[in-house]
Each structure stands twice: as structure tokens, then as C-alpha cells.
Amino acid sequence: PEPPFLSQDPHLGNPFLSPAPLPEWPQLQPSSLQGAFQWALEKAQAALNSIESKPLETCGYPETFGALEQATEALDAVHSRASVLESLRDQPELRAVLREWKPKLAAFQASIPLREELWKRLKHAAESPSGKGLLSEAQIRYQEEILAGFREQGADLNSPEKARLKA
């Protein structure tokens, strides 16, 4: 089945965004990577914004942890394919794109646990009835890992401490 992040999207012509589980490696060219990263980063930002815009009282596991799991799926896929391509076919053009994007990706990933509205919704969902008793073992484990990871990365810090961490 087609990954949900790629369904009905105009960027399907970009080989880095192909829904195929195994991409056509010869089609993956550095010239396509820049656009794929940009699109996937914008898609991830929009997905996180969507979670944050949900009314707190409507935030259960699917609307928070489930949505978070899918939020960076496209970005992770593009990055994974680019990393594999780098090890298979190291090229100056590819290195240049990755040199530009690796700091952007790291900054984006580091910013996720510091998003206060997202953190509020995750904590609310974990404390709600659906977050305590109606989940599978895998969902409970995922929820625990996300909460622990967010805490370890500064989600519980106050605003000045978060600002200092971001700097």
C-alpha cells in the first residue's frame, strides 16, 4: 500500500517521494533532492501545526501520538533515501545538498520537543482515558518513548530555558 504521506500529491514525480518501497536508485539524482527535502519539511511543519491547532479536549492518541508518528514520515523517507544514495553513489552535487540540509533537518528535529502546544496535547492525550487504557501494547510503548524523549530533550523546561536551548 501507498504511504499516506504520498497519496494524491503533486510531487509524486520526484523520485525521492516515490511511494515505492524500493525506489529506482538510478532515478534518484541530487537535482531532485532539494525540492524533495523542501516539500517534506513543509509537509512535516503543516502536520505538526495541525496537531497543535486541535482543541485540547479532542486530543486522544490518534490525534496526537498517531498524528506525530506520521508527521515526519515523508521527511524521514527522503532523508533515508538520500543517506543510502550517499553511501552508494557519492557525488559532489549530492554532498552539497546534504551539507546544506543536514543542519536544517537537525534543527527541525531538535525543535519538535520544544513546541509547547504540541507538548500540551501529548501530555493531555497520555492522561486521557484513551491514553491510559484503550491502547495496544505497541501504542503504550510508543507513547511512553515519545513522552520520555520529549522530557529528555527539554519539553518540560520553562520558556527562557527553552529559548536558551534553541540558541
XYZ file of N, CA, C and O in Angstrom:
668
model
N 0.824 -1.206 0.000
C 0.000 0.000 0.000
C 0.860 1.259 0.000
O 1.956 1.269 0.538
N 0.307 2.276 -0.566
C 0.996 3.560 -0.691
C 1.076 4.263 0.663
O 0.092 4.337 1.383
N 2.278 4.769 1.030
C 2.368 5.510 2.287
C 1.436 6.714 2.260
O 1.311 7.382 1.233
N 0.756 7.006 3.387
C -0.237 8.084 3.386
C 0.339 9.450 3.062
O -0.359 10.289 2.513
N 1.618 9.677 3.327
C 2.183 10.995 3.076
C 2.333 11.283 1.596
O 2.550 12.415 1.197
N 2.209 10.267 0.757
C 2.397 10.477 -0.671
C 1.107 10.432 -1.471
O 1.118 10.685 -2.667
N 0.009 10.102 -0.851
C -1.221 9.943 -1.617
C -1.723 11.279 -2.150
O -1.727 12.278 -1.450
N -2.114 11.288 -3.380
C -2.741 12.440 -4.017
C -1.885 13.712 -3.958
O -2.402 14.790 -3.769
N -0.607 13.606 -4.116
C 0.217 14.795 -4.025
C 0.874 15.115 -5.352
O 1.297 14.217 -6.076
N 0.987 16.413 -5.681
C 1.546 16.800 -6.970
C 3.041 16.517 -7.110
O 3.554 16.543 -8.214
N 3.741 16.226 -6.026
C 5.180 15.997 -6.108
C 5.543 14.540 -6.356
O 6.685 14.148 -6.198
N 4.571 13.750 -6.763
C 4.843 12.333 -6.975
C 5.853 12.090 -8.090
O 6.427 11.025 -8.164
N 6.059 13.068 -8.944
C 7.056 12.915 -9.995
C 8.481 12.955 -9.474
O 9.410 12.556 -10.163
N 8.670 13.418 -8.255
C 10.003 13.466 -7.672
C 10.356 12.056 -7.195
O 9.668 11.496 -6.343
N 11.436 11.472 -7.718
C 11.763 10.086 -7.361
C 12.064 9.891 -5.863
O 11.892 8.800 -5.347
N 12.486 10.941 -5.174
C 12.722 10.814 -3.726
C 11.410 10.676 -2.965
O 11.395 10.240 -1.823
N 10.300 11.057 -3.594
C 8.987 10.985 -2.962
C 8.141 9.842 -3.525
O 6.946 9.782 -3.278
N 8.746 8.952 -4.246
C 8.025 7.826 -4.823
C 7.429 6.953 -3.725
O 8.074 6.690 -2.707
N 6.196 6.484 -3.915
C 5.592 5.608 -2.910
C 6.149 4.186 -2.923
O 5.847 3.403 -2.039
N 6.972 3.863 -3.905
C 7.532 2.513 -3.987
C 8.409 2.236 -2.763
O 9.208 3.089 -2.366
N 8.277 1.056 -2.172
C 9.115 0.749 -1.013
C 10.604 0.750 -1.360
O 11.434 1.140 -0.552
N 10.912 0.320 -2.565
C 12.287 0.372 -3.051
C 12.319 1.319 -4.240
O 11.757 1.019 -5.293
N 12.965 2.446 -4.102
C 12.995 3.408 -5.211
C 13.861 2.910 -6.359
O 14.687 2.020 -6.182
N 13.664 3.505 -7.494
C 14.528 3.246 -8.643
C 15.805 4.055 -8.412
O 15.850 5.253 -8.700
N 16.811 3.427 -7.860
C 18.016 4.142 -7.440
C 18.643 4.971 -8.555
O 19.085 6.100 -8.295
N 18.690 4.508 -9.803
C 19.276 5.348 -10.858
C 18.515 6.659 -11.084
O 19.083 7.633 -11.566
N 17.215 6.688 -10.741
C 16.428 7.906 -10.931
C 16.682 8.947 -9.833
O 16.328 10.107 -9.999
N 17.242 8.532 -8.729
C 17.486 9.469 -7.629
C 18.716 10.309 -7.945
O 19.837 9.824 -7.920
N 18.469 11.561 -8.260
C 19.527 12.477 -8.633
C 19.578 13.647 -7.646
O 18.534 14.071 -7.144
N 20.761 14.172 -7.399
C 20.869 15.312 -6.479
C 19.970 16.486 -6.861
O 19.466 17.191 -5.994
N 19.717 16.650 -8.138
C 18.887 17.774 -8.581
C 17.451 17.667 -8.072
O 16.756 18.677 -7.951
N 16.983 16.475 -7.755
C 15.625 16.274 -7.237
C 15.564 16.355 -5.714
O 14.485 16.501 -5.145
N 16.707 16.248 -5.067
C 16.729 16.142 -3.611
C 16.328 17.439 -2.919
O 15.583 17.418 -1.939
N 16.791 18.558 -3.412
C 16.474 19.855 -2.809
C 14.959 20.051 -2.705
O 14.435 20.387 -1.648
N 14.248 19.839 -3.807
C 12.801 20.003 -3.826
C 12.096 19.002 -2.923
O 11.098 19.328 -2.272
N 12.607 17.778 -2.878
C 12.000 16.752 -2.026
C 12.142 17.129 -0.553
O 11.184 17.014 0.219
N 13.330 17.573 -0.156
C 13.535 17.999 1.232
C 12.617 19.175 1.575
O 11.991 19.193 2.632
N 12.543 20.152 0.688
C 11.725 21.337 0.958
C 10.261 20.956 1.130
O 9.601 21.383 2.074
N 9.751 20.159 0.200
C 8.354 19.740 0.269
C 8.081 18.934 1.536
O 7.091 19.163 2.234
N 8.957 17.986 1.843
C 8.743 17.121 3.006
C 8.842 17.905 4.313
O 8.092 17.641 5.259
N 9.734 18.884 4.373
C 9.842 19.713 5.579
C 8.578 20.553 5.759
O 8.047 20.659 6.873
N 8.086 21.127 4.681
C 6.838 21.907 4.752
C 5.668 21.023 5.160
O 4.818 21.428 5.958
N 5.619 19.812 4.643
C 4.560 18.861 4.997
C 4.640 18.502 6.479
O 3.614 18.442 7.163
N 5.832 18.286 6.994
C 6.008 17.964 8.417
C 5.597 19.140 9.293
O 4.910 18.953 10.314
N 6.005 20.349 8.904
C 5.613 21.545 9.662
C 4.095 21.678 9.703
O 3.514 21.948 10.751
N 3.457 21.486 8.561
C 2.000 21.593 8.487
C 1.323 20.535 9.355
O 0.317 20.816 10.029
N 1.862 19.334 9.370
C 1.284 18.264 10.186
C 1.403 18.586 11.674
O 0.457 18.373 12.442
N 2.542 19.114 12.088
C 2.720 19.497 13.494
C 1.805 20.663 13.852
O 1.186 20.670 14.928
N 1.685 21.630 12.953
C 0.772 22.757 13.179
C -0.662 22.270 13.327
O -1.427 22.793 14.142
N -1.027 21.271 12.547
C -2.375 20.717 12.611
C -2.636 20.077 13.977
O -3.708 20.258 14.554
N -1.678 19.337 14.485
C -1.830 18.726 15.815
C -2.006 19.835 16.853
O -2.882 19.765 17.710
N -1.174 20.866 16.758
C -1.199 21.960 17.738
C -2.493 22.774 17.677
O -2.860 23.411 18.655
N -3.166 22.760 16.551
C -4.380 23.564 16.405
C -5.630 22.848 16.904
O -6.693 23.461 16.997
N -5.515 21.593 17.235
C -6.675 20.838 17.709
C -7.060 21.292 19.122
O -6.193 21.505 19.961
N -8.363 21.424 19.376
C -8.785 21.754 20.745
C -8.298 20.676 21.715
O -8.373 19.478 21.412
N -7.781 21.108 22.827
C -7.180 20.205 23.802
C -8.112 19.055 24.177
O -7.686 17.902 24.263
N -9.388 19.357 24.376
C -10.331 18.327 24.821
C -10.590 17.248 23.772
O -11.125 16.186 24.085
N -10.202 17.490 22.524
C -10.402 16.482 21.469
C -9.145 15.654 21.215
O -9.139 14.825 20.313
N -8.110 15.888 21.987
C -6.822 15.245 21.729
C -6.699 13.905 22.437
O -6.422 13.839 23.629
N -6.896 12.843 21.675
C -6.642 11.496 22.143
C -5.408 10.959 21.446
O -4.697 11.695 20.753
N -5.168 9.699 21.572
C -3.989 9.081 20.970
C -3.929 9.300 19.452
O -2.896 9.737 18.940
N -5.002 9.008 18.699
C -4.898 9.145 17.234
C -4.582 10.566 16.775
O -3.850 10.766 15.809
N -5.139 11.559 17.481
C -4.970 12.953 17.086
C -3.617 13.538 17.496
O -3.238 14.608 17.040
N -2.915 12.836 18.355
C -1.634 13.346 18.850
C -0.502 12.385 18.521
O 0.248 12.618 17.579
N -0.393 11.313 19.270
C 0.705 10.373 19.060
C 0.634 9.719 17.688
O 1.658 9.573 17.013
N -0.569 9.342 17.266
C -0.721 8.756 15.934
C -0.348 9.740 14.844
O 0.357 9.405 13.890
N -0.814 10.985 15.004
C -0.505 12.023 14.016
C 0.978 12.395 14.044
O 1.578 12.651 12.993
N 1.571 12.413 15.233
C 3.001 12.726 15.349
C 3.842 11.673 14.632
O 4.816 11.994 13.952
N 3.439 10.429 14.775
C 4.172 9.341 14.126
C 4.197 9.525 12.611
O 5.196 9.240 11.954
N 3.114 10.046 12.050
C 3.038 10.242 10.601
C 3.582 11.597 10.151
O 3.881 11.774 8.976
N 3.719 12.537 11.075
C 4.078 13.915 10.708
C 5.392 14.022 9.952
O 5.503 14.811 9.017
N 6.383 13.263 10.343
C 7.703 13.376 9.709
C 8.017 12.194 8.793
O 9.160 12.028 8.376
N 7.008 11.412 8.481
C 7.222 10.219 7.674
C 7.864 10.545 6.319
O 8.810 9.882 5.897
N 7.360 11.539 5.622
C 7.913 11.895 4.309
C 9.339 12.407 4.442
O 10.220 12.025 3.672
N 9.565 13.250 5.427
C 10.909 13.800 5.635
C 11.898 12.689 5.978
O 13.024 12.662 5.466
N 11.464 11.772 6.825
C 12.328 10.641 7.183
C 12.637 9.777 5.961
O 13.767 9.314 5.796
N 11.633 9.571 5.105
C 11.845 8.748 3.911
C 12.826 9.408 2.950
O 13.728 8.752 2.413
N 12.675 10.711 2.739
C 13.588 11.428 1.845
C 15.009 11.374 2.404
O 15.964 11.075 1.675
N 15.143 11.638 3.691
C 16.465 11.635 4.317
C 17.100 10.244 4.256
O 18.292 10.100 3.972
N 16.301 9.221 4.496
C 16.807 7.854 4.442
C 17.296 7.505 3.044
O 18.394 6.955 2.872
N 16.496 7.850 2.049
C 16.907 7.554 0.674
C 18.150 8.343 0.282
O 19.027 7.818 -0.403
N 18.232 9.580 0.720
C 19.412 10.390 0.414
C 20.656 9.806 1.080
O 21.732 9.785 0.471
N 20.509 9.326 2.299
C 21.651 8.735 3.011
C 22.120 7.454 2.341
O 23.326 7.221 2.212
N 21.181 6.637 1.906
C 21.549 5.413 1.197
C 22.223 5.777 -0.119
O 23.258 5.193 -0.480
N 21.668 6.741 -0.819
C 22.251 7.163 -2.088
C 23.675 7.679 -1.870
O 24.573 7.383 -2.662
N 23.877 8.408 -0.804
C 25.212 8.926 -0.492
C 26.211 7.781 -0.322
O 27.343 7.863 -0.793
N 25.796 6.709 0.317
C 26.715 5.592 0.510
C 26.905 4.769 -0.764
O 27.947 4.153 -0.954
N 25.900 4.790 -1.643
C 26.006 4.035 -2.891
C 26.733 4.792 -3.992
O 27.473 4.208 -4.777
N 26.470 6.093 -4.054
C 26.957 6.878 -5.185
C 27.340 8.270 -4.690
O 26.608 9.229 -4.882
N 28.454 8.360 -4.066
C 28.909 9.632 -3.531
C 29.267 10.578 -4.680
O 30.065 10.244 -5.543
N 28.608 11.757 -4.688
C 28.838 12.750 -5.736
C 28.975 14.117 -5.087
O 28.312 14.397 -4.075
N 29.776 15.006 -5.671
C 29.910 16.352 -5.112
C 28.575 17.087 -5.015
O 28.313 17.781 -4.029
N 27.715 16.921 -6.026
C 26.415 17.606 -6.012
C 25.544 17.103 -4.861
O 24.864 17.884 -4.202
N 25.565 15.806 -4.635
C 24.789 15.209 -3.545
C 25.336 15.679 -2.200
O 24.569 16.057 -1.312
N 26.642 15.670 -2.063
C 27.258 16.145 -0.804
C 26.886 17.591 -0.535
O 26.631 17.975 0.607
N 26.825 18.406 -1.568
C 26.485 19.823 -1.395
C 25.055 19.978 -0.867
O 24.804 20.765 0.045
N 24.118 19.226 -1.431
C 22.733 19.303 -0.969
C 22.636 18.799 0.464
O 21.991 19.427 1.318
N 23.281 17.682 0.759
C 23.225 17.140 2.121
C 23.918 18.065 3.121
O 23.444 18.218 4.250
N 25.001 18.696 2.710
C 25.690 19.648 3.588
C 24.774 20.826 3.935
O 24.766 21.320 5.052
N 23.963 21.239 2.978
C 23.014 22.322 3.219
C 21.852 21.862 4.099
O 21.399 22.585 4.984
N 21.342 20.644 3.862
C 20.115 20.204 4.517
C 20.311 19.524 5.864
O 19.406 19.559 6.707
N 21.446 18.897 6.110
C 21.617 18.204 7.394
C 21.452 19.133 8.591
O 20.755 18.775 9.548
N 22.015 20.336 8.594
C 21.765 21.231 9.735
C 20.303 21.658 9.852
O 19.776 21.787 10.957
N 19.635 21.865 8.715
C 18.207 22.230 8.734
C 17.374 21.100 9.329
O 16.461 21.333 10.126
N 17.685 19.866 8.926
C 16.937 18.715 9.431
C 17.188 18.516 10.921
O 16.253 18.244 11.683
N 18.437 18.670 11.333
C 18.764 18.520 12.749
C 18.065 19.587 13.583
O 17.512 19.288 14.653
N 18.047 20.818 13.095
C 17.380 21.903 13.822
C 15.881 21.649 13.901
O 15.259 21.867 14.959
N 15.293 21.172 12.817
C 13.863 20.880 12.830
C 13.554 19.770 13.837
O 12.642 19.903 14.655
N 14.300 18.681 13.782
C 14.064 17.564 14.701
C 14.246 18.005 16.160
O 13.464 17.627 17.030
N 15.264 18.823 16.417
C 15.510 19.292 17.780
C 14.414 20.237 18.264
O 14.167 20.344 19.469
N 13.741 20.911 17.341
C 12.701 21.861 17.726
C 11.383 21.192 18.110
O 10.573 21.782 18.832
N 11.165 19.986 17.657
C 9.865 19.336 17.879
C 9.532 19.198 19.365
O 8.444 19.592 19.787
N 10.421 18.687 20.208
C 10.062 18.551 21.629
C 9.912 19.888 22.356
O 9.377 19.924 23.463
N 10.363 20.962 21.762
C 10.288 22.273 22.407
C 9.032 23.043 22.002
O 8.836 24.172 22.442
N 8.183 22.442 21.223
C 6.939 23.080 20.788
C 5.909 22.930 21.911
O 5.384 21.838 22.139
N 5.636 24.026 22.590
C 4.791 23.982 23.791
C 3.385 23.479 23.513
O 2.837 22.694 24.303
N 2.768 23.912 22.430
C 1.394 23.489 22.138
C 1.336 21.995 21.816
O 0.381 21.307 22.192
N 2.331 21.501 21.133
C 2.394 20.074 20.841
C 2.552 19.287 22.137
O 1.857 18.298 22.368
N 3.454 19.746 23.004
C 3.712 19.077 24.269
C 2.452 19.046 25.142
O 2.138 18.034 25.754
N 1.710 20.136 25.179
C 0.454 20.170 25.951
C -0.508 19.089 25.470
O -1.155 18.408 26.267
N -0.624 18.944 24.171
C -1.564 17.983 23.612
C -1.102 16.544 23.823
O -1.927 15.660 24.080
N 0.180 16.316 23.746
C 0.688 14.967 24.013
C 0.449 14.575 25.473
O 0.001 13.452 25.758
N 0.742 15.490 26.388
C 0.520 15.188 27.809
C -0.967 14.969 28.081
O -1.333 14.042 28.811
N -1.814 15.807 27.499
C -3.257 15.657 27.691
C -3.727 14.288 27.179
O -4.498 13.596 27.853
N -3.289 13.915 25.996
C -3.698 12.636 25.410
C -3.225 11.463 26.267
O -3.955 10.493 26.460
N -2.001 11.565 26.796
C -1.463 10.478 27.623
C -2.246 10.323 28.926
O -2.366 9.215 29.459
N -2.783 11.425 29.417
C -3.528 11.390 30.677
C -5.015 11.112 30.480
O -5.728 10.860 31.444
N -5.487 11.148 29.246
C -6.909 10.924 28.964
C -7.225 9.434 29.065
O -6.323 8.600 29.032
N -8.504 9.075 29.175
C -8.882 7.653 29.239
C -8.347 6.836 28.060
O -7.892 5.727 28.239
N -8.373 7.416 26.856
C -7.861 6.661 25.706
C -6.342 6.513 25.787
O -5.779 5.607 25.209
N -5.703 7.398 26.534
C -4.257 7.307 26.689
C -3.841 6.370 27.799
O -2.675 6.045 27.940
N -4.779 5.921 28.589
C -4.436 5.074 29.726
C -4.876 3.623 29.583
O -4.220 2.745 30.100
N -5.975 3.364 28.907
C -6.447 2.001 28.972
C -6.898 1.358 27.685
O -7.107 0.162 27.653
N -7.055 2.111 26.626
C -7.627 1.541 25.417
C -6.597 1.342 24.307
O -6.969 1.197 23.147
N -5.342 1.334 24.660
C -4.287 1.255 23.655
C -3.663 -0.137 23.609
O -3.648 -0.860 24.603
N -3.108 -0.480 22.470
C -2.359 -1.731 22.340
C -1.035 -1.588 23.083
O -0.614 -0.475 23.430
N -0.368 -2.699 23.303
C 0.939 -2.653 23.968
C 1.927 -1.817 23.161
O 2.721 -1.068 23.728
N 1.868 -1.935 21.842
C 2.777 -1.162 20.980
C 2.496 0.330 21.104
O 3.428 1.146 21.161
N 1.233 0.705 21.159
C 0.879 2.115 21.302
C 1.305 2.653 22.670
O 1.808 3.780 22.755
N 1.109 1.872 23.699
C 1.536 2.289 25.041
C 3.037 2.501 25.064
O 3.531 3.510 25.583
N 3.769 1.577 24.480
C 5.242 1.688 24.441
C 5.661 2.923 23.635
O 6.548 3.670 24.058
N 5.036 3.137 22.496
C 5.360 4.309 21.674
C 5.080 5.590 22.452
O 5.900 6.509 22.477
N 3.938 5.641 23.098
C 3.568 6.821 23.895
C 4.591 7.063 25.000
O 5.046 8.198 25.190
N 4.986 6.017 25.706
C 5.983 6.157 26.773
C 7.316 6.657 26.226
O 7.967 7.509 26.832
N 7.730 6.112 25.085
C 9.005 6.522 24.480
C 8.969 7.980 24.041
O 9.943 8.713 24.227
N 7.861 8.390 23.441
C 7.741 9.787 22.991
C 7.766 10.726 24.188
O 8.493 11.731 24.187
N 6.990 10.425 25.212
C 6.965 11.283 26.404
C 8.350 11.374 27.044
O 8.807 12.473 27.389
N 9.029 10.250 27.185
C 10.371 10.249 27.777
C 11.343 11.031 26.901
O 12.148 11.828 27.411
N 11.263 10.837 25.598
C 12.150 11.551 24.678
C 11.928 13.055 24.721
O 12.886 13.834 24.735
N 10.682 13.468 24.756
C 10.369 14.897 24.837
C 10.924 15.480 26.134
O 11.515 16.559 26.125
N 10.730 14.775 27.240
C 11.242 15.276 28.527
C 12.768 15.386 28.495
O 13.324 16.382 28.941
N 13.428 14.356 27.975
C 14.893 14.357 27.894
C 15.413 15.489 27.015
O 16.517 15.989 27.229
N 14.610 15.900 26.040
C 15.038 16.940 25.106
C 14.514 18.320 25.475
O 14.604 19.253 24.684
N 13.962 18.463 26.686
C 13.655 19.786 27.202
C 12.209 20.230 27.155
O 11.931 21.413 27.393
N 11.273 19.336 26.898
C 9.871 19.746 26.776
C 9.321 20.374 28.056
O 8.457 21.242 27.986
N 9.812 19.961 29.205
C 9.308 20.495 30.478
C 10.033 21.759 30.944
O 9.702 22.299 31.994
N 10.986 22.233 30.177
C 11.693 23.457 30.560
C 10.763 24.659 30.442
O 9.825 24.648 29.646
N 11.048 25.707 31.204
C 10.250 26.934 31.058
C 10.700 27.672 29.791
O 11.711 27.319 29.182
N 9.960 28.687 29.421
C 10.221 29.383 28.149
C 11.634 29.945 28.034
O 12.283 29.771 26.996
N 12.177 30.645 29.062
C 13.556 31.142 28.930
C 14.585 30.017 28.766
O 15.537 30.146 27.988
N 14.366 28.911 29.470
C 15.300 27.781 29.326
C 15.207 27.157 27.936
O 16.215 26.779 27.352
N 13.986 27.088 27.405
C 13.822 26.573 26.044
C 14.479 27.482 25.025
O 15.118 27.016 24.088
N 14.343 28.776 25.214
C 14.962 29.747 24.300
C 16.479 29.595 24.327
O 17.136 29.640 23.279
N 17.033 29.390 25.517
C 18.480 29.209 25.639
C 18.913 27.913 24.959
O 19.941 27.850 24.288
N 18.101 26.862 25.108
C 18.410 25.586 24.476
C 18.360 25.693 22.952
O 19.177 25.094 22.257
N 17.406 26.465 22.447
C 17.277 26.636 20.987
C 18.449 27.412 20.400
O 18.781 27.222 19.228
N 19.049 28.289 21.180
C 20.120 29.154 20.679
C 21.396 28.426 20.387
O 21.697 27.374 20.529
